[in-house]
Protein backbone atom coordinates (compact mmCIF):
# COMPACT_ATOMS: atom_id res chain seq x y z
CA UNK A 1 0.00 0.00 0.00
CA UNK A 2 1.16 3.53 -0.75
CA UNK A 3 2.07 5.96 2.08
CA UNK A 4 -0.96 8.16 1.32
CA UNK A 5 -3.24 5.13 1.71
CA UNK A 6 -4.41 5.07 -1.91
CA UNK A 7 -3.60 2.09 -4.07
CA UNK A 8 -5.16 3.27 -7.34
CA UNK A 9 -7.17 5.99 -9.07
CA UNK A 10 -10.49 4.36 -8.18
CA UNK A 11 -9.85 4.91 -4.48
CA UNK A 12 -8.97 8.57 -5.05
CA UNK A 13 -11.97 9.25 -7.26
CA UNK A 14 -14.38 7.42 -4.93
CA UNK A 15 -13.58 10.11 -2.34
CA UNK A 16 -15.12 13.32 -3.74
CA UNK A 17 -13.07 15.59 -1.48
CA UNK A 18 -9.82 13.83 -2.41
CA UNK A 19 -10.68 14.02 -6.11
CA UNK A 20 -11.48 17.74 -5.86
CA UNK A 21 -8.25 18.40 -3.97
CA UNK A 22 -6.25 16.46 -6.56
CA UNK A 23 -7.87 18.42 -9.39
CA UNK A 24 -7.06 21.70 -7.64
CA UNK A 25 -3.38 20.75 -7.16
CA UNK A 26 -3.06 19.58 -10.76
CA UNK A 27 -4.67 22.75 -12.10
CA UNK A 28 -2.41 24.93 -9.96
CA UNK A 29 0.63 23.14 -11.37
CA UNK A 30 -0.65 23.34 -14.96
CA UNK A 31 -1.32 27.09 -14.68
CA UNK A 32 2.37 27.67 -13.97
CA UNK A 33 3.25 26.28 -17.39
CA UNK A 34 0.24 26.79 -19.65
CA UNK A 35 -2.43 29.31 -20.53
CA UNK A 36 -5.65 29.04 -18.53
CA UNK A 37 -7.51 27.21 -21.29
CA UNK A 38 -4.64 24.80 -21.96
CA UNK A 39 -4.17 24.22 -18.22
CA UNK A 40 -7.86 23.32 -17.82
CA UNK A 41 -7.66 20.97 -20.80
CA UNK A 42 -4.44 19.31 -19.62
CA UNK A 43 -5.86 18.86 -16.12
CA UNK A 44 -9.05 17.29 -17.47
CA UNK A 45 -7.08 15.02 -19.80
CA UNK A 46 -4.91 13.95 -16.87
CA UNK A 47 -7.93 13.10 -14.73
CA UNK A 48 -9.51 11.19 -17.62
CA UNK A 49 -6.27 9.29 -18.23
CA UNK A 50 -6.08 8.37 -14.54
CA UNK A 51 -9.68 7.14 -14.62
CA UNK A 52 -9.28 5.30 -17.93
CA UNK A 53 -6.27 3.31 -16.75
CA UNK A 54 -6.58 3.06 -12.96
CA UNK A 55 -4.25 0.09 -12.80
CA UNK A 56 -1.43 2.06 -14.45
CA UNK A 57 -0.45 3.29 -11.00
CA UNK A 58 1.91 0.72 -9.50
CA UNK A 59 2.22 2.18 -6.00
CA UNK A 60 5.96 2.89 -6.18
CA UNK A 61 5.37 6.56 -5.29
CA UNK A 62 2.54 8.58 -3.81
CA UNK A 63 -0.49 8.75 -6.06
CA UNK A 64 -0.23 12.54 -6.16
CA UNK A 65 3.33 12.25 -7.53
CA UNK A 66 2.12 9.82 -10.17
CA UNK A 67 -0.74 12.16 -11.15
CA UNK A 68 1.67 15.08 -11.51
CA UNK A 69 3.93 12.96 -13.72
CA UNK A 70 0.97 12.21 -15.98
CA UNK A 71 0.18 15.95 -16.07
CA UNK A 72 3.80 16.76 -17.02
CA UNK A 73 3.43 14.44 -20.00
CA UNK A 74 0.15 16.13 -20.95
CA UNK A 75 1.90 19.52 -20.68
CA UNK A 76 4.63 18.36 -23.04
CA UNK A 77 1.91 17.14 -25.42
CA UNK A 78 0.36 20.62 -25.41
CA UNK A 79 3.72 22.14 -26.29
CA UNK A 80 4.24 19.61 -29.06
CA UNK A 81 0.83 20.47 -30.48
CA UNK A 82 1.57 24.19 -30.36
CA UNK A 83 4.98 23.64 -31.96
CA UNK A 84 3.29 21.88 -34.88
CA UNK A 85 0.55 24.49 -35.21
CA UNK A 86 2.62 27.64 -34.82
CA UNK A 87 5.58 28.21 -37.10
CA UNK A 88 6.87 31.00 -34.86
CA UNK A 89 6.97 31.66 -31.12
CA UNK A 90 4.79 29.30 -29.08
CA UNK A 91 1.91 30.83 -27.18
CA UNK A 92 3.63 30.66 -23.80
CA UNK A 93 6.69 32.61 -24.92
CA UNK A 94 4.53 35.21 -26.65
CA UNK A 95 2.33 35.43 -23.55
CA UNK A 96 5.42 35.93 -21.37
CA UNK A 97 6.67 38.65 -23.69
CA UNK A 98 3.28 40.38 -23.63
CA UNK A 99 3.04 40.06 -19.86
CA UNK A 100 6.50 41.53 -19.34
CA UNK A 101 5.68 44.35 -21.75
CA UNK A 102 2.37 45.24 -20.11
CA UNK A 103 2.99 44.69 -16.43
CA UNK A 104 6.74 44.70 -15.93
CA UNK A 105 6.55 41.50 -13.93
CA UNK A 106 10.05 42.07 -12.53
CA UNK A 107 9.15 45.47 -11.11
CA UNK A 108 8.99 45.66 -7.32
CA UNK A 109 6.06 47.84 -6.19
CA UNK A 110 8.18 48.99 -3.21
CA UNK A 111 10.63 50.74 -5.56
CA UNK A 112 10.30 54.30 -6.68
CA UNK A 113 8.57 54.94 -10.04
CA UNK A 114 11.86 55.44 -11.90
CA UNK A 115 13.08 52.01 -10.80
CA UNK A 116 9.76 50.44 -11.76
CA UNK A 117 9.96 51.96 -15.24
CA UNK A 118 13.54 50.74 -15.62
CA UNK A 119 12.59 47.24 -14.44
CA UNK A 120 9.70 47.15 -16.93
CA UNK A 121 11.98 48.21 -19.76
CA UNK A 122 14.54 45.56 -18.82
CA UNK A 123 11.87 42.85 -18.62
CA UNK A 124 10.41 43.94 -21.94
CA UNK A 125 13.83 43.99 -23.57
CA UNK A 126 14.74 40.56 -22.16
CA UNK A 127 11.56 38.81 -23.31
CA UNK A 128 11.51 40.56 -26.66
CA UNK A 129 15.15 39.65 -27.30
CA UNK A 130 14.66 36.06 -26.17
CA UNK A 131 11.53 35.73 -28.30
CA UNK A 132 13.41 37.11 -31.30
CA UNK A 133 16.25 34.63 -30.79
CA UNK A 134 13.85 31.71 -30.35
CA UNK A 135 11.89 32.55 -33.51
CA UNK A 136 15.09 32.09 -35.51
CA UNK A 137 15.48 28.48 -34.32
CA UNK A 138 14.03 25.44 -36.09
CA UNK A 139 10.80 24.23 -34.45
CA UNK A 140 12.23 21.12 -32.81
CA UNK A 141 15.32 22.95 -31.51
CA UNK A 142 13.11 25.69 -30.07
CA UNK A 143 10.80 23.11 -28.47
CA UNK A 144 13.73 21.31 -26.78
CA UNK A 145 15.08 24.62 -25.43
CA UNK A 146 11.72 25.82 -24.13
CA UNK A 147 10.74 22.54 -22.50
CA UNK A 148 14.17 21.86 -21.01
CA UNK A 149 15.31 25.36 -20.05
CA UNK A 150 12.17 27.40 -19.50
CA UNK A 151 9.90 24.69 -18.09
CA UNK A 152 12.76 22.69 -16.52
CA UNK A 153 11.42 19.36 -17.74
CA UNK A 154 14.01 16.57 -17.59
CA UNK A 155 15.79 15.98 -20.90
CA UNK A 156 14.82 12.28 -21.15
CA UNK A 157 11.14 13.25 -20.79
CA UNK A 158 11.47 16.01 -23.39
CA UNK A 159 13.20 13.65 -25.81
CA UNK A 160 10.67 10.89 -25.31
CA UNK A 161 7.78 13.29 -25.92
CA UNK A 162 9.39 14.77 -29.03
CA UNK A 163 10.33 11.34 -30.36
CA UNK A 164 14.09 11.94 -30.45
CA UNK A 165 17.07 10.28 -28.80
CA UNK A 166 18.59 11.74 -25.66
CA UNK A 167 21.84 12.46 -27.51
CA UNK A 168 19.97 14.31 -30.24
CA UNK A 169 18.03 16.26 -27.61
CA UNK A 170 21.28 17.26 -25.92
CA UNK A 171 22.70 18.40 -29.25
CA UNK A 172 19.57 20.45 -30.00
CA UNK A 173 19.65 22.05 -26.54
CA UNK A 174 23.33 22.91 -27.02
CA UNK A 175 22.65 24.40 -30.45
CA UNK A 176 19.82 26.51 -29.06
CA UNK A 177 21.96 27.87 -26.22
CA UNK A 178 24.86 28.54 -28.61
CA UNK A 179 22.54 30.35 -31.02
CA UNK A 180 21.16 32.53 -28.25
CA UNK A 181 24.68 33.33 -26.98
CA UNK A 182 25.78 34.30 -30.52
CA UNK A 183 22.64 36.29 -31.20
CA UNK A 184 22.28 38.02 -27.83
CA UNK A 185 24.90 40.80 -28.28
CA UNK A 186 23.62 41.52 -31.81
CA UNK A 187 20.07 41.79 -30.49
CA UNK A 188 21.21 44.15 -27.74
CA UNK A 189 22.77 46.58 -30.20
PDB file of C-alpha atoms in Angstrom:
ATOM      1  CA  UNK A   1       0.000   0.000   0.000  1.00  0.00           C
ATOM      2  CA  UNK A   2       1.160   3.526  -0.750  1.00  0.00           C
ATOM      3  CA  UNK A   3       2.066   5.962   2.077  1.00  0.00           C
ATOM      4  CA  UNK A   4      -0.960   8.161   1.318  1.00  0.00           C
ATOM      5  CA  UNK A   5      -3.237   5.132   1.707  1.00  0.00           C
ATOM      6  CA  UNK A   6      -4.409   5.068  -1.907  1.00  0.00           C
ATOM      7  CA  UNK A   7      -3.603   2.088  -4.068  1.00  0.00           C
ATOM      8  CA  UNK A   8      -5.162   3.275  -7.342  1.00  0.00           C
ATOM      9  CA  UNK A   9      -7.166   5.989  -9.073  1.00  0.00           C
ATOM     10  CA  UNK A  10     -10.488   4.361  -8.182  1.00  0.00           C
ATOM     11  CA  UNK A  11      -9.855   4.914  -4.484  1.00  0.00           C
ATOM     12  CA  UNK A  12      -8.969   8.567  -5.048  1.00  0.00           C
ATOM     13  CA  UNK A  13     -11.975   9.254  -7.261  1.00  0.00           C
ATOM     14  CA  UNK A  14     -14.375   7.418  -4.931  1.00  0.00           C
ATOM     15  CA  UNK A  15     -13.583  10.108  -2.345  1.00  0.00           C
ATOM     16  CA  UNK A  16     -15.120  13.316  -3.737  1.00  0.00           C
ATOM     17  CA  UNK A  17     -13.074  15.591  -1.478  1.00  0.00           C
ATOM     18  CA  UNK A  18      -9.820  13.832  -2.405  1.00  0.00           C
ATOM     19  CA  UNK A  19     -10.681  14.023  -6.107  1.00  0.00           C
ATOM     20  CA  UNK A  20     -11.479  17.745  -5.865  1.00  0.00           C
ATOM     21  CA  UNK A  21      -8.255  18.403  -3.969  1.00  0.00           C
ATOM     22  CA  UNK A  22      -6.247  16.460  -6.557  1.00  0.00           C
ATOM     23  CA  UNK A  23      -7.866  18.418  -9.391  1.00  0.00           C
ATOM     24  CA  UNK A  24      -7.060  21.696  -7.638  1.00  0.00           C
ATOM     25  CA  UNK A  25      -3.383  20.751  -7.157  1.00  0.00           C
ATOM     26  CA  UNK A  26      -3.059  19.585 -10.761  1.00  0.00           C
ATOM     27  CA  UNK A  27      -4.674  22.746 -12.104  1.00  0.00           C
ATOM     28  CA  UNK A  28      -2.412  24.932  -9.959  1.00  0.00           C
ATOM     29  CA  UNK A  29       0.634  23.143 -11.374  1.00  0.00           C
ATOM     30  CA  UNK A  30      -0.653  23.344 -14.959  1.00  0.00           C
ATOM     31  CA  UNK A  31      -1.323  27.087 -14.682  1.00  0.00           C
ATOM     32  CA  UNK A  32       2.370  27.674 -13.967  1.00  0.00           C
ATOM     33  CA  UNK A  33       3.253  26.283 -17.389  1.00  0.00           C
ATOM     34  CA  UNK A  34       0.236  26.793 -19.649  1.00  0.00           C
ATOM     35  CA  UNK A  35      -2.432  29.314 -20.527  1.00  0.00           C
ATOM     36  CA  UNK A  36      -5.647  29.045 -18.528  1.00  0.00           C
ATOM     37  CA  UNK A  37      -7.514  27.208 -21.292  1.00  0.00           C
ATOM     38  CA  UNK A  38      -4.639  24.802 -21.961  1.00  0.00           C
ATOM     39  CA  UNK A  39      -4.169  24.219 -18.220  1.00  0.00           C
ATOM     40  CA  UNK A  40      -7.857  23.325 -17.825  1.00  0.00           C
ATOM     41  CA  UNK A  41      -7.661  20.970 -20.803  1.00  0.00           C
ATOM     42  CA  UNK A  42      -4.442  19.310 -19.617  1.00  0.00           C
ATOM     43  CA  UNK A  43      -5.864  18.861 -16.122  1.00  0.00           C
ATOM     44  CA  UNK A  44      -9.054  17.289 -17.468  1.00  0.00           C
ATOM     45  CA  UNK A  45      -7.076  15.022 -19.803  1.00  0.00           C
ATOM     46  CA  UNK A  46      -4.915  13.953 -16.866  1.00  0.00           C
ATOM     47  CA  UNK A  47      -7.934  13.101 -14.732  1.00  0.00           C
ATOM     48  CA  UNK A  48      -9.514  11.191 -17.616  1.00  0.00           C
ATOM     49  CA  UNK A  49      -6.273   9.292 -18.226  1.00  0.00           C
ATOM     50  CA  UNK A  50      -6.082   8.369 -14.542  1.00  0.00           C
ATOM     51  CA  UNK A  51      -9.680   7.136 -14.618  1.00  0.00           C
ATOM     52  CA  UNK A  52      -9.281   5.303 -17.934  1.00  0.00           C
ATOM     53  CA  UNK A  53      -6.273   3.310 -16.752  1.00  0.00           C
ATOM     54  CA  UNK A  54      -6.583   3.065 -12.963  1.00  0.00           C
ATOM     55  CA  UNK A  55      -4.254   0.086 -12.802  1.00  0.00           C
ATOM     56  CA  UNK A  56      -1.426   2.055 -14.448  1.00  0.00           C
ATOM     57  CA  UNK A  57      -0.448   3.291 -10.996  1.00  0.00           C
ATOM     58  CA  UNK A  58       1.915   0.720  -9.499  1.00  0.00           C
ATOM     59  CA  UNK A  59       2.217   2.180  -6.003  1.00  0.00           C
ATOM     60  CA  UNK A  60       5.961   2.888  -6.181  1.00  0.00           C
ATOM     61  CA  UNK A  61       5.370   6.559  -5.292  1.00  0.00           C
ATOM     62  CA  UNK A  62       2.538   8.579  -3.812  1.00  0.00           C
ATOM     63  CA  UNK A  63      -0.492   8.745  -6.063  1.00  0.00           C
ATOM     64  CA  UNK A  64      -0.229  12.542  -6.163  1.00  0.00           C
ATOM     65  CA  UNK A  65       3.325  12.255  -7.526  1.00  0.00           C
ATOM     66  CA  UNK A  66       2.122   9.817 -10.171  1.00  0.00           C
ATOM     67  CA  UNK A  67      -0.742  12.157 -11.149  1.00  0.00           C
ATOM     68  CA  UNK A  68       1.674  15.085 -11.509  1.00  0.00           C
ATOM     69  CA  UNK A  69       3.934  12.958 -13.718  1.00  0.00           C
ATOM     70  CA  UNK A  70       0.966  12.213 -15.981  1.00  0.00           C
ATOM     71  CA  UNK A  71       0.177  15.951 -16.068  1.00  0.00           C
ATOM     72  CA  UNK A  72       3.796  16.762 -17.019  1.00  0.00           C
ATOM     73  CA  UNK A  73       3.428  14.436 -20.003  1.00  0.00           C
ATOM     74  CA  UNK A  74       0.148  16.132 -20.946  1.00  0.00           C
ATOM     75  CA  UNK A  75       1.901  19.522 -20.683  1.00  0.00           C
ATOM     76  CA  UNK A  76       4.628  18.358 -23.044  1.00  0.00           C
ATOM     77  CA  UNK A  77       1.908  17.137 -25.421  1.00  0.00           C
ATOM     78  CA  UNK A  78       0.356  20.617 -25.412  1.00  0.00           C
ATOM     79  CA  UNK A  79       3.723  22.138 -26.295  1.00  0.00           C
ATOM     80  CA  UNK A  80       4.245  19.615 -29.061  1.00  0.00           C
ATOM     81  CA  UNK A  81       0.831  20.469 -30.478  1.00  0.00           C
ATOM     82  CA  UNK A  82       1.574  24.191 -30.364  1.00  0.00           C
ATOM     83  CA  UNK A  83       4.978  23.638 -31.956  1.00  0.00           C
ATOM     84  CA  UNK A  84       3.290  21.884 -34.881  1.00  0.00           C
ATOM     85  CA  UNK A  85       0.547  24.492 -35.206  1.00  0.00           C
ATOM     86  CA  UNK A  86       2.619  27.637 -34.821  1.00  0.00           C
ATOM     87  CA  UNK A  87       5.584  28.213 -37.101  1.00  0.00           C
ATOM     88  CA  UNK A  88       6.874  31.004 -34.860  1.00  0.00           C
ATOM     89  CA  UNK A  89       6.974  31.661 -31.122  1.00  0.00           C
ATOM     90  CA  UNK A  90       4.786  29.303 -29.081  1.00  0.00           C
ATOM     91  CA  UNK A  91       1.911  30.827 -27.181  1.00  0.00           C
ATOM     92  CA  UNK A  92       3.628  30.661 -23.801  1.00  0.00           C
ATOM     93  CA  UNK A  93       6.691  32.613 -24.923  1.00  0.00           C
ATOM     94  CA  UNK A  94       4.527  35.208 -26.647  1.00  0.00           C
ATOM     95  CA  UNK A  95       2.331  35.432 -23.551  1.00  0.00           C
ATOM     96  CA  UNK A  96       5.416  35.934 -21.367  1.00  0.00           C
ATOM     97  CA  UNK A  97       6.668  38.654 -23.694  1.00  0.00           C
ATOM     98  CA  UNK A  98       3.282  40.383 -23.628  1.00  0.00           C
ATOM     99  CA  UNK A  99       3.036  40.064 -19.855  1.00  0.00           C
ATOM    100  CA  UNK A 100       6.504  41.532 -19.342  1.00  0.00           C
ATOM    101  CA  UNK A 101       5.677  44.352 -21.748  1.00  0.00           C
ATOM    102  CA  UNK A 102       2.372  45.240 -20.113  1.00  0.00           C
ATOM    103  CA  UNK A 103       2.991  44.687 -16.425  1.00  0.00           C
ATOM    104  CA  UNK A 104       6.740  44.701 -15.931  1.00  0.00           C
ATOM    105  CA  UNK A 105       6.552  41.496 -13.933  1.00  0.00           C
ATOM    106  CA  UNK A 106      10.050  42.065 -12.532  1.00  0.00           C
ATOM    107  CA  UNK A 107       9.146  45.475 -11.112  1.00  0.00           C
ATOM    108  CA  UNK A 108       8.987  45.664  -7.324  1.00  0.00           C
ATOM    109  CA  UNK A 109       6.060  47.842  -6.189  1.00  0.00           C
ATOM    110  CA  UNK A 110       8.185  48.991  -3.211  1.00  0.00           C
ATOM    111  CA  UNK A 111      10.627  50.743  -5.560  1.00  0.00           C
ATOM    112  CA  UNK A 112      10.295  54.304  -6.682  1.00  0.00           C
ATOM    113  CA  UNK A 113       8.573  54.940 -10.038  1.00  0.00           C
ATOM    114  CA  UNK A 114      11.865  55.436 -11.903  1.00  0.00           C
ATOM    115  CA  UNK A 115      13.084  52.007 -10.795  1.00  0.00           C
ATOM    116  CA  UNK A 116       9.757  50.439 -11.764  1.00  0.00           C
ATOM    117  CA  UNK A 117       9.963  51.956 -15.242  1.00  0.00           C
ATOM    118  CA  UNK A 118      13.543  50.741 -15.623  1.00  0.00           C
ATOM    119  CA  UNK A 119      12.594  47.238 -14.439  1.00  0.00           C
ATOM    120  CA  UNK A 120       9.704  47.147 -16.926  1.00  0.00           C
ATOM    121  CA  UNK A 121      11.979  48.208 -19.758  1.00  0.00           C
ATOM    122  CA  UNK A 122      14.539  45.557 -18.824  1.00  0.00           C
ATOM    123  CA  UNK A 123      11.869  42.852 -18.618  1.00  0.00           C
ATOM    124  CA  UNK A 124      10.408  43.937 -21.940  1.00  0.00           C
ATOM    125  CA  UNK A 125      13.830  43.994 -23.567  1.00  0.00           C
ATOM    126  CA  UNK A 126      14.735  40.560 -22.163  1.00  0.00           C
ATOM    127  CA  UNK A 127      11.556  38.810 -23.308  1.00  0.00           C
ATOM    128  CA  UNK A 128      11.512  40.561 -26.664  1.00  0.00           C
ATOM    129  CA  UNK A 129      15.150  39.653 -27.300  1.00  0.00           C
ATOM    130  CA  UNK A 130      14.660  36.056 -26.165  1.00  0.00           C
ATOM    131  CA  UNK A 131      11.531  35.735 -28.301  1.00  0.00           C
ATOM    132  CA  UNK A 132      13.408  37.110 -31.299  1.00  0.00           C
ATOM    133  CA  UNK A 133      16.251  34.630 -30.791  1.00  0.00           C
ATOM    134  CA  UNK A 134      13.852  31.707 -30.349  1.00  0.00           C
ATOM    135  CA  UNK A 135      11.885  32.550 -33.506  1.00  0.00           C
ATOM    136  CA  UNK A 136      15.089  32.086 -35.508  1.00  0.00           C
ATOM    137  CA  UNK A 137      15.485  28.483 -34.316  1.00  0.00           C
ATOM    138  CA  UNK A 138      14.029  25.443 -36.092  1.00  0.00           C
ATOM    139  CA  UNK A 139      10.800  24.233 -34.452  1.00  0.00           C
ATOM    140  CA  UNK A 140      12.234  21.120 -32.811  1.00  0.00           C
ATOM    141  CA  UNK A 141      15.322  22.949 -31.509  1.00  0.00           C
ATOM    142  CA  UNK A 142      13.107  25.688 -30.073  1.00  0.00           C
ATOM    143  CA  UNK A 143      10.798  23.106 -28.468  1.00  0.00           C
ATOM    144  CA  UNK A 144      13.726  21.314 -26.778  1.00  0.00           C
ATOM    145  CA  UNK A 145      15.079  24.620 -25.432  1.00  0.00           C
ATOM    146  CA  UNK A 146      11.718  25.821 -24.126  1.00  0.00           C
ATOM    147  CA  UNK A 147      10.740  22.543 -22.500  1.00  0.00           C
ATOM    148  CA  UNK A 148      14.167  21.861 -21.010  1.00  0.00           C
ATOM    149  CA  UNK A 149      15.305  25.356 -20.054  1.00  0.00           C
ATOM    150  CA  UNK A 150      12.166  27.402 -19.503  1.00  0.00           C
ATOM    151  CA  UNK A 151       9.897  24.687 -18.089  1.00  0.00           C
ATOM    152  CA  UNK A 152      12.759  22.688 -16.516  1.00  0.00           C
ATOM    153  CA  UNK A 153      11.417  19.358 -17.736  1.00  0.00           C
ATOM    154  CA  UNK A 154      14.012  16.574 -17.594  1.00  0.00           C
ATOM    155  CA  UNK A 155      15.792  15.984 -20.896  1.00  0.00           C
ATOM    156  CA  UNK A 156      14.825  12.282 -21.150  1.00  0.00           C
ATOM    157  CA  UNK A 157      11.145  13.248 -20.785  1.00  0.00           C
ATOM    158  CA  UNK A 158      11.470  16.009 -23.390  1.00  0.00           C
ATOM    159  CA  UNK A 159      13.204  13.650 -25.814  1.00  0.00           C
ATOM    160  CA  UNK A 160      10.671  10.887 -25.315  1.00  0.00           C
ATOM    161  CA  UNK A 161       7.778  13.285 -25.916  1.00  0.00           C
ATOM    162  CA  UNK A 162       9.387  14.766 -29.026  1.00  0.00           C
ATOM    163  CA  UNK A 163      10.335  11.335 -30.358  1.00  0.00           C
ATOM    164  CA  UNK A 164      14.093  11.944 -30.455  1.00  0.00           C
ATOM    165  CA  UNK A 165      17.069  10.276 -28.797  1.00  0.00           C
ATOM    166  CA  UNK A 166      18.587  11.744 -25.657  1.00  0.00           C
ATOM    167  CA  UNK A 167      21.838  12.457 -27.506  1.00  0.00           C
ATOM    168  CA  UNK A 168      19.973  14.314 -30.240  1.00  0.00           C
ATOM    169  CA  UNK A 169      18.030  16.261 -27.609  1.00  0.00           C
ATOM    170  CA  UNK A 170      21.283  17.258 -25.919  1.00  0.00           C
ATOM    171  CA  UNK A 171      22.698  18.396 -29.249  1.00  0.00           C
ATOM    172  CA  UNK A 172      19.572  20.449 -30.001  1.00  0.00           C
ATOM    173  CA  UNK A 173      19.649  22.051 -26.537  1.00  0.00           C
ATOM    174  CA  UNK A 174      23.333  22.913 -27.020  1.00  0.00           C
ATOM    175  CA  UNK A 175      22.652  24.399 -30.447  1.00  0.00           C
ATOM    176  CA  UNK A 176      19.815  26.511 -29.056  1.00  0.00           C
ATOM    177  CA  UNK A 177      21.960  27.870 -26.224  1.00  0.00           C
ATOM    178  CA  UNK A 178      24.863  28.537 -28.608  1.00  0.00           C
ATOM    179  CA  UNK A 179      22.542  30.346 -31.022  1.00  0.00           C
ATOM    180  CA  UNK A 180      21.162  32.528 -28.248  1.00  0.00           C
ATOM    181  CA  UNK A 181      24.679  33.330 -26.984  1.00  0.00           C
ATOM    182  CA  UNK A 182      25.775  34.297 -30.520  1.00  0.00           C
ATOM    183  CA  UNK A 183      22.637  36.290 -31.201  1.00  0.00           C
ATOM    184  CA  UNK A 184      22.279  38.018 -27.834  1.00  0.00           C
ATOM    185  CA  UNK A 185      24.896  40.803 -28.278  1.00  0.00           C
ATOM    186  CA  UNK A 186      23.618  41.522 -31.807  1.00  0.00           C
ATOM    187  CA  UNK A 187      20.067  41.787 -30.486  1.00  0.00           C
ATOM    188  CA  UNK A 188      21.206  44.151 -27.741  1.00  0.00           C
ATOM    189  CA  UNK A 189      22.771  46.583 -30.200  1.00  0.00           C
TER     190      UNK A 189
END
